[in-house]
Short mmCIF file of C-alpha atoms in Angstrom, two decimals:
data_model
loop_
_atom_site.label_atom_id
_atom_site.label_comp_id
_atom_site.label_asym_id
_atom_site.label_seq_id
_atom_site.Cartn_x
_atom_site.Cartn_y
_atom_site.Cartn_z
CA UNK W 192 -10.16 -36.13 -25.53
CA UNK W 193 -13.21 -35.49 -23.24
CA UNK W 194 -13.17 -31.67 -22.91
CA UNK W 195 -15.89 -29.52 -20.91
CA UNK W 196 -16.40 -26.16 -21.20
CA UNK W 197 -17.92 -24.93 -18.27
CA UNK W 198 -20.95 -23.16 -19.45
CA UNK W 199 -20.94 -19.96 -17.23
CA UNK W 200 -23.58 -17.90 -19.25
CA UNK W 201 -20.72 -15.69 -19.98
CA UNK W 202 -20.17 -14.21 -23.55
CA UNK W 203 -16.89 -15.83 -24.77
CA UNK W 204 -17.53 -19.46 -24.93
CA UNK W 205 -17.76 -19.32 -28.94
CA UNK W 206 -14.16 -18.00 -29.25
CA UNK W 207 -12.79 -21.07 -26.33
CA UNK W 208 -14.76 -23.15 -28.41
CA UNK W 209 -13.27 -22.60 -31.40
CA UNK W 210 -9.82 -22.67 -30.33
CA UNK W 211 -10.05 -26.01 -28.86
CA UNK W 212 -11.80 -27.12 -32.51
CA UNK W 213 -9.13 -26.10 -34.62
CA UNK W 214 -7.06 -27.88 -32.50
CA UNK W 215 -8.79 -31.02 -33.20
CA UNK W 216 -10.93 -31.52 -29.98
CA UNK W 217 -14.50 -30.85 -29.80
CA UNK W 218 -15.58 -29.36 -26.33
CA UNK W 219 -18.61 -30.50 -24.51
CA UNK W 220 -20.09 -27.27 -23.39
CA UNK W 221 -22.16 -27.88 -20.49
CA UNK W 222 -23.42 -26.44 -17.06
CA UNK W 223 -24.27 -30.03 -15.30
CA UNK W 224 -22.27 -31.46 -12.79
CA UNK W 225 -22.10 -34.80 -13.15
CA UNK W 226 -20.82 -34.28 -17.49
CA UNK W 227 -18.04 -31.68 -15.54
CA UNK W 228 -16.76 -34.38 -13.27
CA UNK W 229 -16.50 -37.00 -15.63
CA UNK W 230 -14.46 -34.79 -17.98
CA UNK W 231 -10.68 -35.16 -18.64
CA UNK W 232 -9.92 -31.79 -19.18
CA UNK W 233 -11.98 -28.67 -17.51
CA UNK W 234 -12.45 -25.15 -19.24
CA UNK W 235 -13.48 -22.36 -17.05
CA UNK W 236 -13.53 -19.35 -19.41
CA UNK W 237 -15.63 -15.56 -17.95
CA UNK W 238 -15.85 -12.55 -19.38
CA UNK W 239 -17.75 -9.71 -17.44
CA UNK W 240 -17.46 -9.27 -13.54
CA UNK W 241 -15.97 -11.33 -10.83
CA UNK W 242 -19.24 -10.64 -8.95
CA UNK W 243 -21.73 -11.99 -11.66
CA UNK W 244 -19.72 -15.07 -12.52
CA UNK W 245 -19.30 -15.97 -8.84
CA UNK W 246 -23.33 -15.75 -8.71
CA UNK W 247 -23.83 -17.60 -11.62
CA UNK W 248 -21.41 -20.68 -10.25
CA UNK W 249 -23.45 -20.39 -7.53
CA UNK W 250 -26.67 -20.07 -8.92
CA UNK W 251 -25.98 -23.58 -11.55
CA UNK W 252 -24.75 -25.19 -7.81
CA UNK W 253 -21.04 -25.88 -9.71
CA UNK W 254 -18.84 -24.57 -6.70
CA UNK W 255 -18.87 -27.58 -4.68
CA UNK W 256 -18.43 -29.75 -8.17
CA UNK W 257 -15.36 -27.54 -9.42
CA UNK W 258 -13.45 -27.55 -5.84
CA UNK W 259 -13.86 -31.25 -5.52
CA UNK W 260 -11.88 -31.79 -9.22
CA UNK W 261 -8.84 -33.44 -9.40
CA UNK W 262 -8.44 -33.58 -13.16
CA UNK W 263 -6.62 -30.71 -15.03
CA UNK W 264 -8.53 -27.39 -14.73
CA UNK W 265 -7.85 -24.11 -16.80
CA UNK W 266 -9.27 -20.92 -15.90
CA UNK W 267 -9.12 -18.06 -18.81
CA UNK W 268 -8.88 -14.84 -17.67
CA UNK W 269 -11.79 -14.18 -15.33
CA UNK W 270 -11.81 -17.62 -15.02
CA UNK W 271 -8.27 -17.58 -13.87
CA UNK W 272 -9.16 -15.14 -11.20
CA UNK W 273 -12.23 -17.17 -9.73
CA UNK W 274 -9.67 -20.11 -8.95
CA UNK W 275 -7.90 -17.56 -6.43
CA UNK W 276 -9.20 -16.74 -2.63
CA UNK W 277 -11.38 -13.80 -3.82
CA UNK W 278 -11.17 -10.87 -5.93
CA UNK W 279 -11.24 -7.19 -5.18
CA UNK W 280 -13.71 -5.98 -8.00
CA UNK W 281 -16.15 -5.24 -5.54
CA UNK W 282 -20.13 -6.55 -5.44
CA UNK W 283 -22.12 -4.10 -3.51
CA UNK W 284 -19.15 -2.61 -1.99
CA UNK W 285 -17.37 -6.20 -0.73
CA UNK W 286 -14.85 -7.98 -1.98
CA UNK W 287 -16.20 -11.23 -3.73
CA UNK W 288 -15.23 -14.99 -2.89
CA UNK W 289 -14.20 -17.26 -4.98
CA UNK W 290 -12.83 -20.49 -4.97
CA UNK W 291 -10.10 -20.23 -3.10
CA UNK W 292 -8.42 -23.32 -5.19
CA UNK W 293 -5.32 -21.32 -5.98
CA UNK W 294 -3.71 -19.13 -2.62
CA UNK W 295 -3.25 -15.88 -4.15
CA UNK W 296 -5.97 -12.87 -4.41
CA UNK W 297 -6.85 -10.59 -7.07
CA UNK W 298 -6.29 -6.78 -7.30
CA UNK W 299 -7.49 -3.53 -8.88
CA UNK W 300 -4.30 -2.61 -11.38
CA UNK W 301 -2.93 0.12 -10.13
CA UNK W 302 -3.45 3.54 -12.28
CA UNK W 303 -0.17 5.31 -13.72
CA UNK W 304 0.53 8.08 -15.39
CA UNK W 305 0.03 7.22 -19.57
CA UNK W 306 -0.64 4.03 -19.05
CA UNK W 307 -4.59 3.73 -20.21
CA UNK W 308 -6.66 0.71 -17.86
CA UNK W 309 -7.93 -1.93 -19.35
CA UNK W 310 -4.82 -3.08 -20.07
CA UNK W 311 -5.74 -3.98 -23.10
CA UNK W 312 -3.60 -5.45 -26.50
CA UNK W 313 -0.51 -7.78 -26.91
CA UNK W 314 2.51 -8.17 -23.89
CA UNK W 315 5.26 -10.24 -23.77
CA UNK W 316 6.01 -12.54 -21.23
CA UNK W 317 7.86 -14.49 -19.25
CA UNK W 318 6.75 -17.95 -18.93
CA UNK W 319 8.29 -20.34 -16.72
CA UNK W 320 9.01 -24.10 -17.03
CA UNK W 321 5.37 -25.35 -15.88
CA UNK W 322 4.20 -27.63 -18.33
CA UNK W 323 1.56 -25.47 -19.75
CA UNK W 324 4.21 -23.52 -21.21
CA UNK W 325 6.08 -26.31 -22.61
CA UNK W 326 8.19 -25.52 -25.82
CA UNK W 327 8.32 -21.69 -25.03
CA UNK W 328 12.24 -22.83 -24.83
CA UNK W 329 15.20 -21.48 -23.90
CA UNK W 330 16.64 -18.79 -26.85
CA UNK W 331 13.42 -17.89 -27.85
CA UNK W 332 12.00 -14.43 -27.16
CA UNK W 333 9.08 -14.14 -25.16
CA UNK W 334 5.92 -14.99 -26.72
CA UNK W 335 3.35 -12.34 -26.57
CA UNK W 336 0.03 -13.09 -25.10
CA UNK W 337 -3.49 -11.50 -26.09
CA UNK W 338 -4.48 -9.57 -22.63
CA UNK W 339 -7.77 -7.36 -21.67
CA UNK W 340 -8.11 -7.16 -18.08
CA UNK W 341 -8.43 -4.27 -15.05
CA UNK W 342 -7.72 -6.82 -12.19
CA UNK W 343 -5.02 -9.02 -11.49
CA UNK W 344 -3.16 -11.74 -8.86
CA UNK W 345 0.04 -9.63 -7.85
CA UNK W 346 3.60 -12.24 -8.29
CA UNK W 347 3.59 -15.10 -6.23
CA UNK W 348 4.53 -18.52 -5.02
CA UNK W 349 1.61 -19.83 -7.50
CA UNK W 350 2.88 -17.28 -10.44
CA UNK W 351 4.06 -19.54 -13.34
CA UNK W 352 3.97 -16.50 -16.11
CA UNK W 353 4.69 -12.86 -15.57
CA UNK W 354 3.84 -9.84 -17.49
CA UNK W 355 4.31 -6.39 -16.52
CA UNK W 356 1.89 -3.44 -17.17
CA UNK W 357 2.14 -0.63 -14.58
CA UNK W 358 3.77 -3.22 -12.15
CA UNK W 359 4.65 -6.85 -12.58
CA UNK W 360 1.63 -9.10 -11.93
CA UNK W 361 0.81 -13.48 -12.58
CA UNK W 362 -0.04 -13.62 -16.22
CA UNK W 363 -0.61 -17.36 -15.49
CA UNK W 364 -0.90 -19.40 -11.88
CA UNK W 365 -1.21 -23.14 -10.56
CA UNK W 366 -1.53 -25.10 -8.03
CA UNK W 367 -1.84 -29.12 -8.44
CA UNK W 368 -4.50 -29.79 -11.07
CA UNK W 369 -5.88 -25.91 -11.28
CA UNK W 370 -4.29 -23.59 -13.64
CA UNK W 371 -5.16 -20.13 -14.67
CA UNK W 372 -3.85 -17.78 -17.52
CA UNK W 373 -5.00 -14.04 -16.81
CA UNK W 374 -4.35 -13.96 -21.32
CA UNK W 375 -6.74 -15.33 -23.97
CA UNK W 376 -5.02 -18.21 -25.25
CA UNK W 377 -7.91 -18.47 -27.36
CA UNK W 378 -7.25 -14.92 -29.18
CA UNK W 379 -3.45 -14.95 -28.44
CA UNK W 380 -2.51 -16.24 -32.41
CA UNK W 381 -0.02 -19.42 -32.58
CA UNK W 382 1.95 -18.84 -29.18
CA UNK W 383 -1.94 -19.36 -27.29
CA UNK W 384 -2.31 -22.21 -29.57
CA UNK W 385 1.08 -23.78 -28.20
CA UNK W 386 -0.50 -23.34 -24.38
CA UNK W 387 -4.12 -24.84 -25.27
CA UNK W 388 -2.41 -27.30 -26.71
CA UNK W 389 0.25 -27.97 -24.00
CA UNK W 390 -3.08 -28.18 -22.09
CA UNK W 391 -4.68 -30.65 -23.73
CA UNK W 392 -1.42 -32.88 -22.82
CA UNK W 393 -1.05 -31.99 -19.76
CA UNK W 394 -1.25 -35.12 -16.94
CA UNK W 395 -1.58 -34.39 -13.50
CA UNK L 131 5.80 -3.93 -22.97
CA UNK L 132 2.26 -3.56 -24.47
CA UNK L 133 2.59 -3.71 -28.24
CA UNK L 134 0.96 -1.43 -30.03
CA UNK L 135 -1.97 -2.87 -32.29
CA UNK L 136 -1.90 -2.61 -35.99
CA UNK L 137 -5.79 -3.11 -36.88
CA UNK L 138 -7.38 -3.60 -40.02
CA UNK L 139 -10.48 -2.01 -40.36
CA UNK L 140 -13.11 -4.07 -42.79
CA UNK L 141 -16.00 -2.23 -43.83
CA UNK L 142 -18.87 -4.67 -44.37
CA UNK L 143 -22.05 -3.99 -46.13
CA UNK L 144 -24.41 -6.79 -47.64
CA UNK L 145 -21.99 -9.20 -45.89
CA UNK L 146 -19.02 -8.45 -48.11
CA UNK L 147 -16.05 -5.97 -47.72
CA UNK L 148 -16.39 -2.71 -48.85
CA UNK L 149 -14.21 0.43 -49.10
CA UNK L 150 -15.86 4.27 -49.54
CA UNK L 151 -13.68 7.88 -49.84
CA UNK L 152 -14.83 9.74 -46.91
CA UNK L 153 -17.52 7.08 -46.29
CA UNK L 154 -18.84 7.74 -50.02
CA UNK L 155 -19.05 5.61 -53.49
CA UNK L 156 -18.24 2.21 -52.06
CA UNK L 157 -16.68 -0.70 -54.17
CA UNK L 158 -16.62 -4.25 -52.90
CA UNK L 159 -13.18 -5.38 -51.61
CA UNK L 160 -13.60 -9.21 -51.50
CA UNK L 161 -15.73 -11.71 -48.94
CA UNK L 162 -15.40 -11.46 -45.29
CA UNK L 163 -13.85 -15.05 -44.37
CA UNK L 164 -10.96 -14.98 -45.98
CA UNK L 165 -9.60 -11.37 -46.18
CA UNK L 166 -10.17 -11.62 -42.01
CA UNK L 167 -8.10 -15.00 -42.23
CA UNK L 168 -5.28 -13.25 -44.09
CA UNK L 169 -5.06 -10.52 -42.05
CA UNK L 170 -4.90 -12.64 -39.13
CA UNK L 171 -1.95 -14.93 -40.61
CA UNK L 172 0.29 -11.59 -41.80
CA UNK L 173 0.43 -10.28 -37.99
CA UNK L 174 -2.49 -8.19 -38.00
CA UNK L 175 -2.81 -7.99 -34.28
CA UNK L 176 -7.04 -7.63 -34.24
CA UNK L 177 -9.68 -6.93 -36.88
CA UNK L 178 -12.50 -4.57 -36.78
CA UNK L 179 -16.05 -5.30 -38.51
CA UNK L 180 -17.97 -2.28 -39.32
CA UNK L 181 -21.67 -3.49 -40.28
CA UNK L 182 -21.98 0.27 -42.00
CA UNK L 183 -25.56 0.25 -43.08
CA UNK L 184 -26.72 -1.12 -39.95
CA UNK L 185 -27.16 1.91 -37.92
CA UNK L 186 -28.82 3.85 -40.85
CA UNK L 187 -31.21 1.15 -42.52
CA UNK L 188 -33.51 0.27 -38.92
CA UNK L 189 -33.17 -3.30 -40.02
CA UNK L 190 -31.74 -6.56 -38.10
CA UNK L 191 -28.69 -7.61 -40.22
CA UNK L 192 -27.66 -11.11 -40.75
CA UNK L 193 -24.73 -11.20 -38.49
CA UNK L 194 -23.88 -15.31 -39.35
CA UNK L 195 -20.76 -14.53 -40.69
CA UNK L 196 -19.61 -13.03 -37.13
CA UNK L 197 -19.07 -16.76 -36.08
CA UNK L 198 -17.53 -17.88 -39.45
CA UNK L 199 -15.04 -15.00 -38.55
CA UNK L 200 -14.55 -16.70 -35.14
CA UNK L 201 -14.25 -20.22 -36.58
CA UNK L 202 -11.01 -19.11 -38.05
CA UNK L 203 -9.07 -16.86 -36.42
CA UNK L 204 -6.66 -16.36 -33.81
CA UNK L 205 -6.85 -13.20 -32.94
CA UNK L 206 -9.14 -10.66 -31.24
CA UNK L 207 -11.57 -9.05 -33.15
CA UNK L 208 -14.74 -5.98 -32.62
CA UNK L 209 -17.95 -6.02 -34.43
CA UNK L 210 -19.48 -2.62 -35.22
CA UNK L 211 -22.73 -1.32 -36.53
CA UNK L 212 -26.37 -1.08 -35.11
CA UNK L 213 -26.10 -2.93 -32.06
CA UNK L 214 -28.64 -1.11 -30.11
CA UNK L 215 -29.56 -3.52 -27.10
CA UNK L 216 -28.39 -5.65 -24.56
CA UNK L 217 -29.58 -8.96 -26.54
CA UNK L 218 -27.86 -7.62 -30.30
CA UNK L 219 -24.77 -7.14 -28.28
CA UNK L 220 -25.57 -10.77 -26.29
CA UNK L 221 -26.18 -12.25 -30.03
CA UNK L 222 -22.81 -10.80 -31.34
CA UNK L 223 -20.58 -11.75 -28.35
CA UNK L 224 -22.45 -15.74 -28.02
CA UNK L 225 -21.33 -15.98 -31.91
CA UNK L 226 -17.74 -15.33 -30.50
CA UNK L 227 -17.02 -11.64 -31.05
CA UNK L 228 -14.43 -10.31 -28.79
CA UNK L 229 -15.44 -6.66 -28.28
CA UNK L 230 -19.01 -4.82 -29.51
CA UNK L 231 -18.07 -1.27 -31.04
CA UNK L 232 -21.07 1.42 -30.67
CA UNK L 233 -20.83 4.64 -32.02
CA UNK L 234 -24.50 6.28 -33.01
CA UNK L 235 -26.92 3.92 -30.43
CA UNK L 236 -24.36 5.66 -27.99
CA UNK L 237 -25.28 9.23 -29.27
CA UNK L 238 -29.21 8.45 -29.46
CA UNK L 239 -29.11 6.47 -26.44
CA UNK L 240 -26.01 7.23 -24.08
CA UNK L 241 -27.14 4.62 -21.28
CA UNK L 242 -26.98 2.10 -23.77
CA UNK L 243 -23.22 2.36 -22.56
CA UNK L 244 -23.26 1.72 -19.03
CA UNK L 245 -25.96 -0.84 -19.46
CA UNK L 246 -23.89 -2.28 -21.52
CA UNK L 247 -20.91 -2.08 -19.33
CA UNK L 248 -22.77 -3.34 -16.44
CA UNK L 249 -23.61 -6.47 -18.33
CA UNK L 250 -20.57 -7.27 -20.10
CA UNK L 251 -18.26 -6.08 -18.47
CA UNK L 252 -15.74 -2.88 -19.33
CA UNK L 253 -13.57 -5.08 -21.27
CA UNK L 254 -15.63 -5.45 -24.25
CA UNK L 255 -17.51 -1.92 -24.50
CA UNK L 256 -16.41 0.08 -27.56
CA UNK L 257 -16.81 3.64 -28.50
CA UNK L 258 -16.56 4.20 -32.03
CA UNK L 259 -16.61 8.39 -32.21
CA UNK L 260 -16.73 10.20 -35.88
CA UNK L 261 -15.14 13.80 -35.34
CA UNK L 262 -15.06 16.35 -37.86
CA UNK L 263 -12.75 19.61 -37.76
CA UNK L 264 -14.52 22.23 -38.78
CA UNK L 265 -12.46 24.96 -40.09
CA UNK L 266 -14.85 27.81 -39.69
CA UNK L 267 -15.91 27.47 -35.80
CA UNK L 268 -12.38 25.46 -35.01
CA UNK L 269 -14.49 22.86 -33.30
CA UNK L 270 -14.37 19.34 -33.38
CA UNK L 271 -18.26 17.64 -33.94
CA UNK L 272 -19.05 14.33 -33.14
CA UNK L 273 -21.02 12.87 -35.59
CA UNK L 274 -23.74 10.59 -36.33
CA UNK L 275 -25.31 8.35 -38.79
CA UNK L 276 -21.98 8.44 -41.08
CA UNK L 277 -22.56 5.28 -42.78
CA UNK L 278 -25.82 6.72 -44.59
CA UNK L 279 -25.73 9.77 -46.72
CA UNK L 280 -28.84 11.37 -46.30
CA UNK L 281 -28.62 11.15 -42.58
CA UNK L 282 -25.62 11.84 -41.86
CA UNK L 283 -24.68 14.89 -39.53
CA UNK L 284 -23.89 16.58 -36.70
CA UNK L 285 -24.56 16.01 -33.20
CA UNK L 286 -24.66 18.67 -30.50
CA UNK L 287 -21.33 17.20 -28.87
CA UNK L 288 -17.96 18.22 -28.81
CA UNK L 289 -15.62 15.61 -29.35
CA UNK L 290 -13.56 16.26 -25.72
CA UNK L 291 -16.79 16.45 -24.08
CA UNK L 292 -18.28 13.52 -25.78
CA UNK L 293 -15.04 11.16 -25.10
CA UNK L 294 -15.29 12.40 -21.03
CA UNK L 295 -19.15 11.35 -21.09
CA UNK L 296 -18.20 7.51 -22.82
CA UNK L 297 -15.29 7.40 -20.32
CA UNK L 298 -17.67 8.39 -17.30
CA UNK L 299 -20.45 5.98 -18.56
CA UNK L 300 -17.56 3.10 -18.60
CA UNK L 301 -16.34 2.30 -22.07
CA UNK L 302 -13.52 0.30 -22.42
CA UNK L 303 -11.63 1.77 -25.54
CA UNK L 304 -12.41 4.36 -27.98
CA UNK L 305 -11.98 4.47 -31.53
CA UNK L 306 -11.48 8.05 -32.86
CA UNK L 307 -11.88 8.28 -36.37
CA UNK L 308 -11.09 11.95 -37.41
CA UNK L 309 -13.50 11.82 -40.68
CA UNK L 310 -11.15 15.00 -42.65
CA UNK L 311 -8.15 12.40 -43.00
CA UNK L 312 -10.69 9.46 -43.48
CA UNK L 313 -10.01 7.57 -47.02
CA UNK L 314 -7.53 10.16 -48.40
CA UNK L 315 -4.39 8.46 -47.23
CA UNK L 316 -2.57 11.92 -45.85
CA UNK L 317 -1.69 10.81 -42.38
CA UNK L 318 -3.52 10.57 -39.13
CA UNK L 319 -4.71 13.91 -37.28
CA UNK L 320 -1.67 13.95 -35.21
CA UNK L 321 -2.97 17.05 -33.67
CA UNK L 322 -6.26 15.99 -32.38
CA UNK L 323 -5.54 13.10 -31.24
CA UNK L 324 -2.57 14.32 -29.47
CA UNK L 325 -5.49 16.24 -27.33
CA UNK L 326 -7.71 13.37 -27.20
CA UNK L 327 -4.94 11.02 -25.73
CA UNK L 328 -4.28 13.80 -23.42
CA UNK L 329 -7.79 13.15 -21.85
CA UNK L 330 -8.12 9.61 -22.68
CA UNK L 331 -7.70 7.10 -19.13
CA UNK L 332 -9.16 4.54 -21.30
CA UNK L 333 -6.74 2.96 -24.92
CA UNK L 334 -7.20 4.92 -27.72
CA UNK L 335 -7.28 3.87 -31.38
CA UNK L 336 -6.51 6.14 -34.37
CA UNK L 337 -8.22 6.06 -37.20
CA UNK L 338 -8.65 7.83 -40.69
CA UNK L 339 -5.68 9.16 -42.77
CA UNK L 340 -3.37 5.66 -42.99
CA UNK L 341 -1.38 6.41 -46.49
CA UNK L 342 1.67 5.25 -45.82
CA UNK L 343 4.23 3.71 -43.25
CA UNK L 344 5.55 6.56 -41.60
CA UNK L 345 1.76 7.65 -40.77
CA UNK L 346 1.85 4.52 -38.08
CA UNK L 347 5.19 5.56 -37.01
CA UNK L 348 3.99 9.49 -36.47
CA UNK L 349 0.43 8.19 -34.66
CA UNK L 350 2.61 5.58 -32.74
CA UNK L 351 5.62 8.24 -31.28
CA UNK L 352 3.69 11.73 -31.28
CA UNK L 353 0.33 10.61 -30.58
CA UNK L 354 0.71 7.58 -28.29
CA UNK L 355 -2.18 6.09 -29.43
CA UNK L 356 -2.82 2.44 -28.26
CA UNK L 357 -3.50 0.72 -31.96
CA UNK L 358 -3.93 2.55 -35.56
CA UNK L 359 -6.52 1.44 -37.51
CA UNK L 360 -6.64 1.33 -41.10
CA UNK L 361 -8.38 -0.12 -44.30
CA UNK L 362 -7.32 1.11 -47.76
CA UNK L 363 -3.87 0.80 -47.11
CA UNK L 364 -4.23 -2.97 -46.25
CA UNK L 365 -6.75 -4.41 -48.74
CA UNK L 366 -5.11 -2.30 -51.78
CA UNK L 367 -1.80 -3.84 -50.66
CA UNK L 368 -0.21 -0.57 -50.19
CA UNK L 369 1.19 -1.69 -47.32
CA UNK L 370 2.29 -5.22 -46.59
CA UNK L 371 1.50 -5.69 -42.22
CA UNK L 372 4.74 -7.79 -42.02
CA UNK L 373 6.93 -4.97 -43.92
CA UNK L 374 5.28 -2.60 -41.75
CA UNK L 375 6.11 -4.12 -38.20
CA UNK L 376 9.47 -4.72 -38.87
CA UNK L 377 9.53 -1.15 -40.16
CA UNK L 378 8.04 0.49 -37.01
CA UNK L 379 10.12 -1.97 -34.95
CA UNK L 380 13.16 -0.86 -36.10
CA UNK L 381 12.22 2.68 -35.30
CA UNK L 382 11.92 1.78 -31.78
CA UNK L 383 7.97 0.86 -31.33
CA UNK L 384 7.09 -1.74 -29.69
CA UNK L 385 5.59 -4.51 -32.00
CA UNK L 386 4.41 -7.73 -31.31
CA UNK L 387 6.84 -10.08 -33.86
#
C-alpha cells in the first residue's frame, strides 16, 4: 500500500506515522505534489491553527494538488476541518478558507456551564455505516474515540460519526473520496486502529 | 459523555522510571518502553513523562526514548520537564509527543506560554502547577524547581492567581499536583481542588495523594476533575487500572471500557 502523509510542517506526523506502521504500512511522508497524486491512500493530519495550516498548504502550493484528488483522502482532526468550506478560528479577525471539498463549515464549540474547552479526553460515539467505520457492528457499544479539539463541523448531511460535548457535533464527515475524523485515530487505542485500518481498505 | 482519564504518571530520570516520597529518595521503577506499553494495554487512558531533573540540572536531556514511547502506543501521552523553547517543545512534539507539560520555564518565563500557544496550538500546551498548603499563612504557593532539592521553593504566586494567569496566557489543561498529599497515598486534596475546578474554564487533572480506589472515585464525584493522575499506586500494583474502571464505573463515573 502506497500511503502519503501529507507533510504539513505540523507537529503530529510521528504519532500518524506510527499508527499506520504498526499496522503494517509504511507512509511516505512528503510535501511534493507529484509523490501526493500518485499515492493510493492520502493522510492529511494538523495540529495547531486552522489559519497556519491553511498558509502552509498554500505556501508548499498543495491546494490545487489536494482538491484535484480522486483517491481516498483522510483528514485527522485539523485536517478534517481543512476539507470543509472554511473554519471560524479566526486569522486576523476573518474567518479562514479552506478547501471547501466537504460542504459543511467549522465552528467555535460553544461554552457551557462545567464543561471545560478543549474538549479534551475519551467520548463515545456514534458511528454510522460508512465504510470507515466498518465492524463497529450492530450490539456493540459505542467505541470511544481519543478527542482534543475547540472547533467543530455542527451535524450534517456529510456527518458520518457523532459525538456530543456541549451540543452534538460531526465527529467524522465525507463526501466521495474525502473523509475527515475530528478524533485521533492514531491515539484512540484499538477502536482508532479498527478505522485506520478500515481506511487502508477502503475503495472509492 | 467525556470519560474521565485515569493517567499514569512516570517519573523519568536518567531515562528510566523512578518513584520519590514527596519528590525525595528516588528508587528506579523499571525502563520506560515497556512499563508505558503496559499501561497502555490495561486501559490506561494517557501517560504522563516527567523528565524530573531536567528543569533543575541546565542540561539538554536525551529525549530519544520520547519516540520509542510513540512507536508503541496507542494512546495519548504528555512529556514534561525542561522544555524551555519553542524548538525543545518542536523536538518533543516531531518525535510524536501528544501534549508538552511546562511547569517552572512557565514560572521563570510566563510568555513561554502564549508563545507556545501561538505556535502549537492550545491543544497541546500544558501547565504542570506544584501547590503547597501552608498551614501557618493558609495559603496555597506555587512552587518551583521541585524536582531538585537544593532549589526547590517558593514562588511569589498564589495558586488561584497563578492558574487565572496560565488560563489568560492560553494553556490548554492544567495539572495540579497538591505536593502535601504527593507520594503518601492519603487521598487527593479534595478541598483545593474543589476551588481550583471552580475557576478552572480549561480540564483539570488531579494529582498527588492516589492510595487507594475510592481516592479516584472522591476526585472524580466531589472534585470534578477531568483525569486523576497517579504513580505509586500503579507501578507498585496497588491498584490494578482494569479493577479500577470497572470499580468507578459501577459507581456511576463515566469510564471509557
Amino acid at each position: 500500500m502506497n500511503l502519503v502523509i501529507v507533510n504539513t510542517s505540523c507537529a503530529n506526523l510521528a504519532s500518524v506515522d506510527f499508527a499506520f506502521k504498526r499496522l503494517g504500512v509504511t507512509p511516505v511522508i512528503s510535501a511534493d505534489p507529484t509523490v501526493i497524486r500518485s499515492a493510493e491512500r492520502v493522510v492529511l493530519p494538523g495540529v495547531g491553527t486552522a489559519g497556519a495550516a491553511m498558509r502552509e498548504l498554500n505556501r508548499l502550493q498543495l491546494v490545487g494538488t489536494l482538491q484535484r484528488l480522486s483517491q481516498p483522502l483522510l483528514g485527522i482532526c485539523l485536517g478534517m476541518q481543512m476539507l470543509t468550506r472554511q473554519s471560524a478560528e479566526l486569522r486576523d479577525g476573518q474567518p479562514v478558507s479552506c478547501l471547501n471539498l466537504i460542504p459543511t463549515e467549522v465552528e467555535r464549540m460553544p461554552k457551557a456551564l462545567d464543561l471545560p474547552l478543549p474538549h479534551m479526553g475519551w467520548n463515545r460515539t456514534e458511528v454510522s455505516e460508512h465504510p470507515l467505520f466498518k465492524g463497529f457492528g450492530e450490539g456493540e457499544a459505542a467505541p470511544y474515540f481519543y478527542y482534543v479539539h475547540s472547533f467543530a463541523a455542527p451535524l450534517s448531511q456529510q456527518s458520518i460519526a457523532r459525538c456530543d460535548y456541549t451540543q452534538p457535533f460531526s465527529a467524522a464527515i465525507a463526501q466521495n473520496n474525502f473523509m475527515g475524523v475530528q478524533f485521533h485515530p492514531e491515539r484512540s487505542g484499538e477502536a482508532g486502529a479498527r478505522v485506520l485500518q478500515n481506511f487502508l481498505e477502503i475503495s472509492c | 459523555m467525556l470519560a474521565k482519564r485515569i493517567i499514569p504518571c512516570l517519573d523519568v530520570r536518567d531515562g528510566q522510571v523512578v518513584k520519590g516520597v514527596q519528590f525525595r529518595n528516588h528508587e528506579i521503577v523499571g525502563d520506560i518502553v515497556p512499563l508505558a506499553q503496559g499501561y497502555a494495554a490495561a486501559g490506561a487512558d494517557e501517560l504522563v513523562f516527567y523528565d524530573i531533573t531536567a528543569s533543575s540540572d541546565e542540561r539538554v536531556v536525551d529525549k530519544s526514548w520520547v519516540s520509542r514511547v510513540a512507536e508503541v502506543i496507542n494512546i495519548p501521552f504528555a512529556v514534561a520537564g525542561g522544555i524551555k523553547s519553542v524548538a525543545a517543545a518542536r523536538d518533543i512534539l516531531a518525535m510524536g509527543a501528544d501534549k508538552i507539560s511546562i511547569n517552572t520555564p512557565a514560572l521563570r518565563d510566563p510568555d513561554l506560554i502564549n508563545t507556545l500557544v501561538d505556535e502549537f496550538g492550545q491543544q497541546c500546551i500544558v501547565i504542570g502547577i506544584d501547590s503547597f498548603y501552608n498551614q501557618q499563612s493558609g495559603d496555597y504557593e506555587v512552587h518551583q524547581f521541585t524536582g531538585d532539592e537544593a532549589r526547590s521553593g517558593k514562588t511569589n504566586w498564589q495558586t488561584s492567581d497563578w492558574v487565572q494567569e496560565v488560563i489568560r496566557r492560553g494553556a490548554g489543561e492544567i495539572v495540579l499536583n497538591c505536593m502535601n498529599q504527593d507520594g503518601v497515598r492519603r487521598g487527593y486534596d479534595i478541598e483545593q481542588l474543589k476551588n481550583v475546578r471552580k475557576q478552572c474554564t480549561v480540564p483539570l487533572i488531579a494529582s498527588g495523594g492516589a492510595g487507594s480506589m475510592e481516592h479516584f472515585y472522591e476526585v472524580f464525584s466531589q472534585a470534578q476533575v477531568d483525569g486523576a493522575l497517579a504513580a505509586s499506586v500503579f507501578h507498585k500494583a496497588v491498584i490494578q487500572i482494569p479493577q479500577l474502571k470497572d470499580y468507578l464505573r459501577a459507581q456511576g463515573i463515566s469510564i471509557r471500557p
